[in-house]
Tab-separated table of N, CA and C in Angstrom:
chain	number	residue	atom	x	y	z
A	1	MET	N	32.510	136.017	28.594
A	1	MET	CA	33.442	136.203	29.687
A	1	MET	C	34.183	134.906	30.021
A	2	ARG	N	33.536	133.791	29.763
A	2	ARG	CA	34.217	132.520	30.013
A	2	ARG	C	35.375	132.323	29.033
A	3	LEU	N	35.162	132.715	27.796
A	3	LEU	CA	36.250	132.645	26.817
A	3	LEU	C	37.369	133.615	27.188
A	4	LEU	N	37.005	134.773	27.693
A	4	LEU	CA	38.006	135.734	28.155
A	4	LEU	C	38.810	135.152	29.305
A	5	PHE	N	38.150	134.443	30.206
A	5	PHE	CA	38.847	133.798	31.315
A	5	PHE	C	39.865	132.774	30.808
A	6	VAL	N	39.448	131.940	29.853
A	6	VAL	CA	40.370	130.941	29.294
A	6	VAL	C	41.529	131.634	28.574
A	7	PHE	N	41.227	132.696	27.825
A	7	PHE	CA	42.268	133.443	27.133
A	7	PHE	C	43.261	134.045	28.128
A	8	LEU	N	42.763	134.647	29.209
A	8	LEU	CA	43.646	135.201	30.242
A	8	LEU	C	44.504	134.116	30.879
A	9	ALA	N	43.911	132.954	31.121
A	9	ALA	CA	44.664	131.849	31.714
A	9	ALA	C	45.792	131.407	30.786
A	10	LEU	N	45.515	131.333	29.494
A	10	LEU	CA	46.553	130.943	28.535
A	10	LEU	C	47.657	131.996	28.448
A	11	ILE	N	47.285	133.262	28.458
A	11	ILE	CA	48.280	134.339	28.417
A	11	ILE	C	49.153	134.307	29.675
A	12	ILE	N	48.535	134.111	30.823
A	12	ILE	CA	49.296	134.051	32.080
A	12	ILE	C	50.263	132.881	32.048
A	13	GLN	N	49.811	131.717	31.575
A	13	GLN	CA	50.700	130.556	31.500
A	13	GLN	C	51.826	130.774	30.495
A	14	PHE	N	51.518	131.426	29.393
A	14	PHE	CA	52.542	131.720	28.390
A	14	PHE	C	53.656	132.564	29.001
A	15	PHE	N	53.296	133.646	29.679
A	15	PHE	CA	54.314	134.505	30.265
A	15	PHE	C	55.017	133.846	31.445
A	16	HIS	N	54.325	132.958	32.128
A	16	HIS	CA	54.956	132.245	33.242
A	16	HIS	C	56.022	131.265	32.747
A	17	LEU	N	55.813	130.720	31.560
A	17	LEU	CA	56.740	129.720	31.029
A	17	LEU	C	57.861	130.306	30.174
A	18	LEU	N	57.818	131.612	29.919
A	18	LEU	CA	58.882	132.220	29.125
A	18	LEU	C	60.228	132.072	29.833
A	19	PRO	N	61.253	131.645	29.115
A	19	PRO	CA	62.575	131.477	29.736
A	19	PRO	C	63.333	132.810	29.797
A	20	LEU	N	62.946	133.666	30.732
A	20	LEU	CA	63.579	134.975	30.823
A	20	LEU	C	64.932	134.922	31.522
A	21	ASN	N	65.074	134.029	32.485
A	21	ASN	CA	66.319	133.933	33.229
A	21	ASN	C	66.575	132.454	33.526
A	22	PRO	N	67.670	131.899	33.013
A	22	PRO	CA	67.907	130.469	33.224
A	22	PRO	C	68.334	130.113	34.650
A	23	ALA	N	68.761	131.079	35.427
A	23	ALA	CA	69.194	130.804	36.804
A	23	ALA	C	67.981	130.647	37.708
A	24	PRO	N	68.103	129.832	38.746
A	24	PRO	CA	66.990	129.696	39.697
A	24	PRO	C	66.711	131.032	40.385
A	25	SER	N	65.465	131.307	40.586
A	25	SER	CA	65.060	132.581	41.167
A	25	SER	C	65.094	132.519	42.692
A	26	GLN	N	65.367	133.656	43.300
A	26	GLN	CA	65.373	133.749	44.757
A	26	GLN	C	64.012	134.159	45.305
A	27	TRP	N	63.084	134.507	44.407
A	27	TRP	CA	61.745	134.879	44.847
A	27	TRP	C	60.735	134.313	43.854
A	28	ALA	N	59.528	134.166	44.302
A	28	ALA	CA	58.469	133.631	43.443
A	28	ALA	C	57.436	134.723	43.206
A	29	GLY	N	57.016	134.837	41.971
A	29	GLY	CA	56.002	135.828	41.641
A	29	GLY	C	54.627	135.396	42.119
A	30	PRO	N	53.673	136.290	42.027
A	30	PRO	CA	52.320	135.957	42.492
A	30	PRO	C	51.628	134.973	41.564
A	31	ASP	N	50.694	134.256	42.114
A	31	ASP	CA	49.875	133.349	41.320
A	31	ASP	C	48.659	134.144	40.840
A	32	VAL	N	48.825	134.827	39.725
A	32	VAL	CA	47.801	135.730	39.202
A	32	VAL	C	46.560	134.950	38.783
A	33	LEU	N	46.742	133.747	38.288
A	33	LEU	CA	45.606	132.940	37.854
A	33	LEU	C	44.668	132.638	39.024
A	34	VAL	N	45.228	132.272	40.156
A	34	VAL	CA	44.408	132.003	41.341
A	34	VAL	C	43.732	133.286	41.819
A	35	ALA	N	44.433	134.404	41.764
A	35	ALA	CA	43.835	135.677	42.162
A	35	ALA	C	42.655	136.031	41.253
A	36	ILE	N	42.786	135.783	39.958
A	36	ILE	CA	41.678	136.049	39.027
A	36	ILE	C	40.505	135.123	39.325
A	37	ILE	N	40.781	133.857	39.524
A	37	ILE	CA	39.701	132.899	39.801
A	37	ILE	C	38.951	133.292	41.066
A	38	PHE	N	39.673	133.636	42.112
A	38	PHE	CA	39.010	133.988	43.369
A	38	PHE	C	38.273	135.322	43.259
A	39	ALA	N	38.869	136.292	42.589
A	39	ALA	CA	38.211	137.595	42.441
A	39	ALA	C	36.927	137.456	41.630
A	40	TRP	N	36.979	136.706	40.564
A	40	TRP	CA	35.790	136.534	39.736
A	40	TRP	C	34.766	135.644	40.442
A	41	SER	N	35.214	134.701	41.264
A	41	SER	CA	34.282	133.854	42.010
A	41	SER	C	33.483	134.672	43.016
A	42	VAL	N	34.128	135.649	43.615
A	42	VAL	CA	33.447	136.501	44.588
A	42	VAL	C	32.539	137.495	43.882
A	43	ARG	N	33.001	138.031	42.774
A	43	ARG	CA	32.254	139.109	42.111
A	43	ARG	C	31.214	138.598	41.129
A	44	ARG	N	31.554	137.688	40.277
A	44	ARG	CA	30.613	137.137	39.286
A	44	ARG	C	30.844	135.634	39.157
A	45	PRO	N	30.231	134.834	40.008
A	45	PRO	CA	30.471	133.387	40.001
A	45	PRO	C	30.110	132.706	38.685
A	46	ASP	N	29.191	133.294	37.925
A	46	ASP	CA	28.793	132.668	36.665
A	46	ASP	C	29.877	132.762	35.601
A	47	TYR	N	30.863	133.611	35.786
A	47	TYR	CA	31.950	133.739	34.813
A	47	TYR	C	32.975	132.619	34.936
A	48	VAL	N	33.052	131.981	36.089
A	48	VAL	CA	34.059	130.935	36.316
A	48	VAL	C	33.376	129.670	36.844
A	49	PRO	N	32.752	128.891	35.955
A	49	PRO	CA	32.109	127.651	36.410
A	49	PRO	C	33.153	126.635	36.876
A	50	MET	N	32.693	125.734	37.719
A	50	MET	CA	33.591	124.781	38.367
A	50	MET	C	34.382	123.944	37.363
A	51	LEU	N	33.727	123.436	36.343
A	51	LEU	CA	34.415	122.579	35.370
A	51	LEU	C	35.495	123.355	34.616
A	52	LEU	N	35.216	124.585	34.265
A	52	LEU	CA	36.189	125.413	33.561
A	52	LEU	C	37.398	125.715	34.449
A	53	VAL	N	37.142	126.036	35.708
A	53	VAL	CA	38.239	126.286	36.655
A	53	VAL	C	39.077	125.018	36.824
A	54	ALA	N	38.413	123.878	36.935
A	54	ALA	CA	39.140	122.617	37.096
A	54	ALA	C	40.029	122.331	35.889
A	55	LEU	N	39.502	122.533	34.688
A	55	LEU	CA	40.301	122.272	33.485
A	55	LEU	C	41.476	123.240	33.357
A	56	VAL	N	41.231	124.514	33.640
A	56	VAL	CA	42.301	125.511	33.538
A	56	VAL	C	43.383	125.238	34.580
A	57	MET	N	42.981	124.917	35.787
A	57	MET	CA	43.978	124.665	36.835
A	57	MET	C	44.712	123.340	36.603
A	58	LEU	N	44.030	122.342	36.061
A	58	LEU	CA	44.717	121.091	35.739
A	58	LEU	C	45.747	121.317	34.638
A	59	MET	N	45.382	122.144	33.646
A	59	MET	CA	46.341	122.499	32.597
A	59	MET	C	47.544	123.224	33.214
A	60	ALA	N	47.282	124.128	34.147
A	60	ALA	CA	48.377	124.854	34.803
A	60	ALA	C	49.258	123.896	35.605
A	61	ASP	N	48.639	122.930	36.284
A	61	ASP	CA	49.424	121.937	37.023
A	61	ASP	C	50.356	121.171	36.087
A	62	MET	N	49.847	120.777	34.966
A	62	MET	CA	50.663	120.018	34.005
A	62	MET	C	51.787	120.878	33.433
A	63	MET	N	51.465	122.112	33.066
A	63	MET	CA	52.469	122.977	32.448
A	63	MET	C	53.547	123.419	33.440
A	64	LEU	N	53.170	123.595	34.703
A	64	LEU	CA	54.123	124.061	35.709
A	64	LEU	C	54.762	122.916	36.486
A	65	GLN	N	54.469	121.687	36.089
A	65	GLN	CA	55.044	120.477	36.672
A	65	GLN	C	54.793	120.384	38.175
A	66	ARG	N	53.578	120.723	38.557
A	66	ARG	CA	53.144	120.509	39.937
A	66	ARG	C	52.497	119.137	40.003
A	67	PRO	N	52.273	118.605	41.206
A	67	PRO	CA	51.541	117.326	41.290
A	67	PRO	C	50.182	117.470	40.603
A	68	PRO	N	49.916	116.656	39.596
A	68	PRO	CA	48.702	116.847	38.792
A	68	PRO	C	47.422	116.727	39.611
A	69	GLY	N	46.676	117.797	39.611
A	69	GLY	CA	45.368	117.798	40.225
A	69	GLY	C	45.303	118.282	41.656
A	70	LEU	N	46.402	118.282	42.376
A	70	LEU	CA	46.358	118.657	43.789
A	70	LEU	C	45.995	120.129	43.956
A	71	TRP	N	46.756	121.010	43.340
A	71	TRP	CA	46.468	122.441	43.446
A	71	TRP	C	45.138	122.764	42.765
A	72	ALA	N	44.839	122.047	41.685
A	72	ALA	CA	43.576	122.263	40.975
A	72	ALA	C	42.380	121.954	41.878
A	73	VAL	N	42.429	120.849	42.588
A	73	VAL	CA	41.331	120.478	43.488
A	73	VAL	C	41.192	121.504	44.608
A	74	LEU	N	42.304	121.928	45.161
A	74	LEU	CA	42.235	122.912	46.247
A	74	LEU	C	41.664	124.240	45.766
A	75	VAL	N	42.071	124.674	44.584
A	75	VAL	CA	41.557	125.945	44.047
A	75	VAL	C	40.071	125.818	43.708
A	76	VAL	N	39.665	124.705	43.128
A	76	VAL	CA	38.250	124.508	42.805
A	76	VAL	C	37.406	124.505	44.082
A	77	CYS	N	37.853	123.796	45.102
A	77	CYS	CA	37.108	123.765	46.370
A	77	CYS	C	37.031	125.154	46.996
A	78	ALA	N	38.131	125.878	46.987
A	78	ALA	CA	38.140	127.226	47.560
A	78	ALA	C	37.262	128.175	46.752
A	79	ALA	N	37.315	128.067	45.428
A	79	ALA	CA	36.481	128.936	44.583
A	79	ALA	C	35.002	128.643	44.802
A	80	GLU	N	34.648	127.391	44.930
A	80	GLU	CA	33.250	127.050	45.187
A	80	GLU	C	32.811	127.539	46.566
A	81	TRP	N	33.687	127.480	47.546
A	81	TRP	CA	33.352	128.014	48.865
A	81	TRP	C	33.152	129.524	48.789
A	82	LEU	N	34.015	130.208	48.041
A	82	LEU	CA	33.853	131.651	47.878
A	82	LEU	C	32.573	131.979	47.121
A	83	LYS	N	32.229	131.164	46.138
A	83	LYS	CA	30.975	131.392	45.405
A	83	LYS	C	29.769	131.245	46.331
A	84	SER	N	29.836	130.292	47.256
A	84	SER	CA	28.712	130.096	48.175
A	84	SER	C	28.547	131.284	49.119
A	85	ARG	N	29.597	132.027	49.337
A	85	ARG	CA	29.550	133.206	50.205
A	85	ARG	C	29.320	134.490	49.422
A	86	GLU	N	29.114	134.388	48.133
A	86	GLU	CA	29.033	135.572	47.262
A	86	GLU	C	27.901	136.506	47.663
A	87	ARG	N	26.747	135.988	47.992
A	87	ARG	CA	25.619	136.848	48.379
A	87	ARG	C	25.929	137.636	49.645
A	88	ARG	N	26.625	137.017	50.598
A	88	ARG	CA	27.002	137.730	51.825
A	88	ARG	C	28.091	138.763	51.566
A	89	GLN	N	28.925	138.496	50.566
A	89	GLN	CA	30.033	139.404	50.266
A	89	GLN	C	29.581	140.646	49.518
A	90	ARG	N	28.375	140.633	48.936
A	90	ARG	CA	27.913	141.777	48.149
A	90	ARG	C	27.871	143.063	48.953
A	91	GLU	N	27.426	142.968	50.198
A	91	GLU	CA	27.282	144.161	51.024
A	91	GLU	C	28.532	144.486	51.835
A	92	SER	N	29.523	143.632	51.770
A	92	SER	CA	30.719	143.851	52.585
A	92	SER	C	31.693	144.804	51.898
A	93	THR	N	32.662	145.242	52.656
A	93	THR	CA	33.673	146.155	52.127
A	93	THR	C	34.757	145.359	51.397
A	94	PHE	N	35.583	146.094	50.666
A	94	PHE	CA	36.668	145.431	49.944
A	94	PHE	C	37.692	144.843	50.913
A	95	VAL	N	37.907	145.500	52.038
A	95	VAL	CA	38.888	144.997	53.006
A	95	VAL	C	38.458	143.629	53.527
A	96	LEU	N	37.164	143.462	53.802
A	96	LEU	CA	36.682	142.161	54.253
A	96	LEU	C	36.822	141.112	53.148
A	97	GLU	N	36.556	141.512	51.910
A	97	GLU	CA	36.746	140.601	50.779
A	97	GLU	C	38.209	140.190	50.651
A	98	TRP	N	39.104	141.151	50.823
A	98	TRP	CA	40.539	140.879	50.730
A	98	TRP	C	40.979	139.935	51.848
A	99	LEU	N	40.477	140.143	53.053
A	99	LEU	CA	40.819	139.256	54.172
A	99	LEU	C	40.268	137.843	53.945
A	100	THR	N	39.077	137.754	53.376
A	100	THR	CA	38.516	136.441	53.053
A	100	THR	C	39.375	135.741	52.014
A	101	PHE	N	39.782	136.484	50.982
A	101	PHE	CA	40.674	135.935	49.962
A	101	PHE	C	41.980	135.459	50.590
A	102	ALA	N	42.580	136.306	51.424
A	102	ALA	CA	43.873	135.977	52.030
A	102	ALA	C	43.770	134.738	52.919
A	103	SER	N	42.739	134.673	53.739
A	103	SER	CA	42.609	133.519	54.633
A	103	SER	C	42.339	132.242	53.843
A	104	THR	N	41.540	132.329	52.796
A	104	THR	CA	41.287	131.158	51.955
A	104	THR	C	42.574	130.693	51.281
A	105	LEU	N	43.341	131.635	50.771
A	105	LEU	CA	44.599	131.290	50.110
A	105	LEU	C	45.603	130.691	51.091
A	106	VAL	N	45.658	131.217	52.287
A	106	VAL	CA	46.561	130.671	53.307
A	106	VAL	C	46.178	129.230	53.637
A	107	VAL	N	44.892	128.972	53.798
A	107	VAL	CA	44.437	127.623	54.142
A	107	VAL	C	44.778	126.632	53.032
A	108	ILE	N	44.480	126.973	51.780
A	108	ILE	CA	44.768	125.994	50.716
A	108	ILE	C	46.267	125.845	50.485
A	109	THR	N	47.034	126.894	50.727
A	109	THR	CA	48.497	126.775	50.610
A	109	THR	C	49.048	125.860	51.697
A	110	MET	N	48.520	125.979	52.912
A	110	MET	CA	48.971	125.098	54.006
A	110	MET	C	48.606	123.641	53.708
A	111	ILE	N	47.411	123.413	53.189
A	111	ILE	CA	47.006	122.046	52.839
A	111	ILE	C	47.906	121.503	51.730
A	112	TYR	N	48.186	122.331	50.729
A	112	TYR	CA	49.052	121.915	49.626
A	112	TYR	C	50.446	121.550	50.146
A	113	ARG	N	51.003	122.404	50.999
A	113	ARG	CA	52.339	122.124	51.552
A	113	ARG	C	52.333	120.857	52.393
A	114	ALA	N	51.296	120.653	53.191
A	114	ALA	CA	51.234	119.460	54.044
A	114	ALA	C	51.157	118.190	53.198
A	115	VAL	N	50.331	118.212	52.166
A	115	VAL	CA	50.199	117.027	51.308
A	115	VAL	C	51.492	116.764	50.543
A	116	THR	N	52.116	117.797	50.011
A	116	THR	CA	53.363	117.575	49.268
A	116	THR	C	54.495	117.127	50.192
A	117	MET	N	54.502	117.597	51.434
A	117	MET	CA	55.539	117.131	52.364
A	117	MET	C	55.341	115.665	52.717
A	118	LEU	N	54.089	115.213	52.746
A	118	LEU	CA	53.832	113.810	53.051
A	118	LEU	C	54.119	112.882	51.879
A	119	LEU	N	53.854	113.353	50.671
A	119	LEU	CA	53.904	112.463	49.513
A	119	LEU	C	55.131	112.603	48.631
A	120	MET	N	55.865	113.698	48.765
A	120	MET	CA	57.006	113.908	47.880
A	120	MET	C	58.298	113.919	48.693
A	121	PRO	N	59.358	113.367	48.131
A	121	PRO	CA	60.634	113.381	48.856
A	121	PRO	C	61.200	114.791	49.003
A	122	SER	N	60.965	115.643	48.023
A	122	SER	CA	61.464	117.016	48.071
A	122	SER	C	60.337	117.975	47.663
A	123	PRO	N	59.576	118.493	48.642
A	123	PRO	CA	58.403	119.295	48.301
A	123	PRO	C	58.707	120.705	47.824
A	124	GLY	N	59.932	121.123	47.853
A	124	GLY	CA	60.264	122.482	47.424
A	124	GLY	C	60.605	123.360	48.620
A	125	VAL	N	61.063	124.545	48.321
A	125	VAL	CA	61.524	125.461	49.356
A	125	VAL	C	60.313	126.156	49.983
A	126	LEU	N	60.230	126.110	51.304
A	126	LEU	CA	59.122	126.735	52.018
A	126	LEU	C	59.136	128.249	51.839
A	127	GLY	N	60.320	128.834	51.804
A	127	GLY	CA	60.436	130.285	51.653
A	127	GLY	C	59.826	130.786	50.361
A	128	LEU	N	60.025	130.038	49.273
A	128	LEU	CA	59.436	130.436	47.997
A	128	LEU	C	57.913	130.352	48.035
A	129	SER	N	57.396	129.346	48.708
A	129	SER	CA	55.937	129.232	48.841
A	129	SER	C	55.370	130.398	49.638
A	130	LEU	N	56.057	130.782	50.693
A	130	LEU	CA	55.593	131.914	51.500
A	130	LEU	C	55.672	133.229	50.734
A	131	VAL	N	56.739	133.402	49.968
A	131	VAL	CA	56.869	134.616	49.158
A	131	VAL	C	55.759	134.668	48.110
A	132	GLN	N	55.487	133.540	47.465
A	132	GLN	CA	54.414	133.512	46.476
A	132	GLN	C	53.062	133.788	47.124
A	133	LEU	N	52.840	133.255	48.301
A	133	LEU	CA	51.604	133.505	49.031
A	133	LEU	C	51.438	134.993	49.326
A	134	LEU	N	52.476	135.608	49.858
A	134	LEU	CA	52.415	137.039	50.183
A	134	LEU	C	52.271	137.902	48.933
A	135	MET	N	52.962	137.538	47.868
A	135	MET	CA	52.854	138.300	46.619
A	135	MET	C	51.450	138.180	46.023
A	136	THR	N	50.846	137.004	46.117
A	136	THR	CA	49.495	136.815	45.587
A	136	THR	C	48.482	137.617	46.398
A	137	ILE	N	48.641	137.632	47.712
A	137	ILE	CA	47.763	138.447	48.560
A	137	ILE	C	47.941	139.922	48.241
A	138	ALA	N	49.180	140.340	48.011
A	138	ALA	CA	49.447	141.751	47.720
A	138	ALA	C	48.910	142.175	46.359
A	139	ILE	N	48.875	141.271	45.388
A	139	ILE	CA	48.443	141.658	44.047
A	139	ILE	C	46.925	141.569	43.871
A	140	TYR	N	46.226	141.014	44.822
A	140	TYR	CA	44.774	140.866	44.701
A	140	TYR	C	44.049	142.186	44.428
A	141	PRO	N	44.358	143.278	45.122
A	141	PRO	CA	43.670	144.542	44.793
A	141	PRO	C	43.917	144.994	43.353
A	142	VAL	N	45.095	144.742	42.835
A	142	VAL	CA	45.398	145.106	41.453
A	142	VAL	C	44.558	144.259	40.492
A	143	VAL	N	44.444	142.973	40.778
A	143	VAL	CA	43.646	142.083	39.937
A	143	VAL	C	42.183	142.516	39.948
A	144	VAL	N	41.668	142.860	41.117
A	144	VAL	CA	40.277	143.306	41.220
A	144	VAL	C	40.089	144.621	40.475
A	145	ALA	N	41.031	145.555	40.618
A	145	ALA	CA	40.919	146.847	39.942
A	145	ALA	C	40.968	146.693	38.426
A	146	VAL	N	41.867	145.869	37.918
A	146	VAL	CA	41.964	145.646	36.472
A	146	VAL	C	40.712	144.914	35.968
A	147	SER	N	40.251	143.929	36.730
A	147	SER	CA	39.034	143.222	36.340
A	147	SER	C	37.840	144.170	36.279
A	148	TYR	N	37.775	145.086	37.220
A	148	TYR	CA	36.658	146.025	37.271
A	148	TYR	C	36.762	147.084	36.176
A	149	ALA	N	37.934	147.706	36.070
A	149	ALA	CA	38.092	148.849	35.166
A	149	ALA	C	38.206	148.435	33.695
A	150	LEU	N	38.989	147.423	33.406
A	150	LEU	CA	39.246	147.053	32.016
A	150	LEU	C	38.332	145.951	31.484
A	151	LEU	N	37.961	145.016	32.343
A	151	LEU	CA	37.206	143.856	31.883
A	151	LEU	C	35.728	143.911	32.241
A	152	GLY	N	35.346	144.845	33.100
A	152	GLY	CA	33.933	145.011	33.446
A	152	GLY	C	33.373	143.960	34.386
A	153	VAL	N	34.215	143.346	35.191
A	153	VAL	CA	33.751	142.336	36.151
A	153	VAL	C	33.340	143.072	37.427
A	154	ARG	N	32.029	143.254	37.570
A	154	ARG	CA	31.482	143.974	38.718
A	154	ARG	C	30.668	143.017	39.569
A	155	ARG	N	30.477	143.387	40.818
A	155	ARG	CA	29.598	142.593	41.679
A	155	ARG	C	28.180	142.678	41.150
A	156	ALA	N	27.470	141.596	41.301
A	156	ALA	CA	26.077	141.579	40.871
A	156	ALA	C	25.247	142.416	41.844
A	157	ALA	N	24.384	143.248	41.296
A	157	ALA	CA	23.480	144.043	42.121
A	157	ALA	C	22.314	143.156	42.562
A	158	PRO	N	21.613	143.535	43.618
A	158	PRO	CA	20.528	142.678	44.125
A	158	PRO	C	19.453	142.318	43.103
A	159	GLY	N	19.170	143.114	42.093
A	159	GLY	CA	18.123	142.791	41.127
A	159	GLY	C	18.627	142.216	39.817
A	160	ASP	N	19.930	141.981	39.681
A	160	ASP	CA	20.495	141.496	38.423
A	160	ASP	C	20.053	140.067	38.120
A	161	VAL	N	19.906	139.791	36.836
A	161	VAL	CA	19.574	138.453	36.367
A	161	VAL	C	20.602	138.031	35.325
A	162	ASP	N	20.747	136.719	35.174
A	162	ASP	CA	21.668	136.229	34.145
A	162	ASP	C	20.957	136.216	32.797
A	163	ARG	N	21.594	135.665	31.789
A	163	ARG	CA	21.029	135.710	30.433
A	163	ARG	C	19.779	134.834	30.292
A	164	PHE	N	19.526	133.959	31.247
A	164	PHE	CA	18.337	133.123	31.214
A	164	PHE	C	17.205	133.678	32.070
A	165	GLY	N	17.435	134.850	32.679
A	165	GLY	CA	16.415	135.474	33.512
A	165	GLY	C	16.407	134.999	34.947
A	166	LYS	N	17.393	134.208	35.319
A	166	LYS	CA	17.483	133.687	36.684
A	166	LYS	C	18.238	134.712	37.545
A	167	PRO	N	17.774	134.985	38.771
A	167	PRO	CA	18.485	135.956	39.622
A	167	PRO	C	19.913	135.486	39.932
A	168	ILE	N	20.831	136.446	39.942
A	168	ILE	CA	22.232	136.129	40.226
A	168	ILE	C	22.467	136.241	41.713
């Protein structure tokens, strides 16, 4: 599943970098990679270890010409926080999981915007960041459904063990 995660990250970056329209866009698409990382962190934390998430997000920062490491650090910290809450999230409803995802994404987006406004002369258009935030929140149920139905990423049951026999 870790190799599948890296493969999905590469496919997402490939399609994100395709030059489909040379004109600047008036809207920003969702950050599907972050939605996958957060969904898998909540459902199966062992599929997305911290080092792998850091490397994938650092690669994404470099390819998308974002400040290197800033978004990666925020996503890694948020994913680790979500992993720490994974046991509590097992018994919760999907709506509560979605609200947790949305609030976490809002917080790291606000931190990212604040840091880029302090350190960069031109941090980018706020409207595009808000559109991307809303689109990512809206696509989260689709990411969870595809992960569940096609990829088999399910929440760990209370008696499940990993491949080493350790409880999940």
